[in-house]
């Protein structure tokens, strides 16, 4: 799927969020990465195979920002 050199991490890789953006829709709260991952602003993810990754942002940082 990725045509970048060096290629972006695959959707199955642990560092999949490091892939380049294909589309960014902040008003809708999501971004599409070149590896097919939909990344949501709450840090949840929808993988190309339909699996869901629950949000995993650090709650201590969220509390500190509040």
CSV table of C-alpha atoms in Angstrom, one decimal:
chain,number,residue,atom,x,y,z
A,1,UNK,CA,0.0,0.0,0.0
A,2,UNK,CA,2.8,2.4,0.8
A,3,UNK,CA,5.0,3.9,-2.0
A,4,UNK,CA,7.3,5.9,0.3
A,5,UNK,CA,11.0,5.3,0.5
A,6,UNK,CA,11.7,4.0,3.1
A,7,UNK,CA,8.3,2.4,3.4
A,8,UNK,CA,6.0,3.3,6.3
A,9,UNK,CA,5.3,0.8,9.0
A,10,UNK,CA,2.5,-1.7,8.1
A,11,UNK,CA,-0.8,-1.7,9.9
A,12,UNK,CA,0.4,-4.7,11.9
A,13,UNK,CA,3.6,-3.1,13.1
A,14,UNK,CA,3.8,-1.8,16.6
A,15,UNK,CA,4.8,1.7,15.3
A,16,UNK,CA,2.0,1.8,12.8
A,17,UNK,CA,1.1,5.4,13.9
A,18,UNK,CA,4.4,6.6,12.4
A,19,UNK,CA,3.0,6.1,8.8
A,20,UNK,CA,2.5,9.3,6.7
A,21,UNK,CA,-0.9,11.0,6.5
A,22,UNK,CA,-3.0,10.5,3.4
A,23,UNK,CA,-6.0,12.5,4.7
A,24,UNK,CA,-6.6,14.6,7.8
A,25,UNK,CA,-10.1,15.6,8.9
A,26,UNK,CA,-9.7,17.3,12.3
A,27,UNK,CA,-13.3,18.6,12.2
A,28,UNK,CA,-14.4,15.0,12.1
A,29,UNK,CA,-11.7,13.7,14.5
A,30,UNK,CA,-9.8,11.3,12.3
A,31,UNK,CA,-6.8,10.9,10.0
A,32,UNK,CA,-6.1,8.2,7.4
A,33,UNK,CA,-2.6,6.9,7.3
A,34,UNK,CA,-0.9,5.5,4.2
A,35,UNK,CA,-0.9,2.0,5.8
A,36,UNK,CA,-4.7,2.1,5.8
A,37,UNK,CA,-5.1,2.8,9.5
A,38,UNK,CA,-7.8,5.2,10.6
A,39,UNK,CA,-6.4,7.1,13.6
A,40,UNK,CA,-9.0,8.9,15.8
A,41,UNK,CA,-8.3,12.0,17.9
A,42,UNK,CA,-8.9,10.0,21.1
A,43,UNK,CA,-6.0,7.7,19.9
A,44,UNK,CA,-8.3,4.9,19.0
A,45,UNK,CA,-7.6,3.1,15.7
A,46,UNK,CA,-9.5,1.2,13.1
A,47,UNK,CA,-7.1,-1.2,11.3
A,48,UNK,CA,-7.6,-2.2,7.6
A,49,UNK,CA,-8.7,-5.7,8.6
A,50,UNK,CA,-11.6,-4.3,10.7
A,51,UNK,CA,-9.9,-4.7,14.1
A,52,UNK,CA,-10.4,-2.0,16.6
A,53,UNK,CA,-7.6,-0.6,18.8
A,54,UNK,CA,-9.0,1.0,22.0
A,55,UNK,CA,-7.8,4.6,22.8
A,56,UNK,CA,-4.5,4.5,24.6
A,57,UNK,CA,-3.6,8.1,25.4
A,58,UNK,CA,-1.9,8.7,28.7
A,59,UNK,CA,-4.5,9.8,31.2
A,60,UNK,CA,-1.9,11.6,33.4
A,61,UNK,CA,-1.2,13.9,30.5
A,62,UNK,CA,-4.9,14.5,29.8
A,63,UNK,CA,-5.5,15.4,33.5
A,64,UNK,CA,-2.5,17.8,33.5
A,65,UNK,CA,-3.8,19.6,30.4
A,66,UNK,CA,-7.2,20.1,32.1
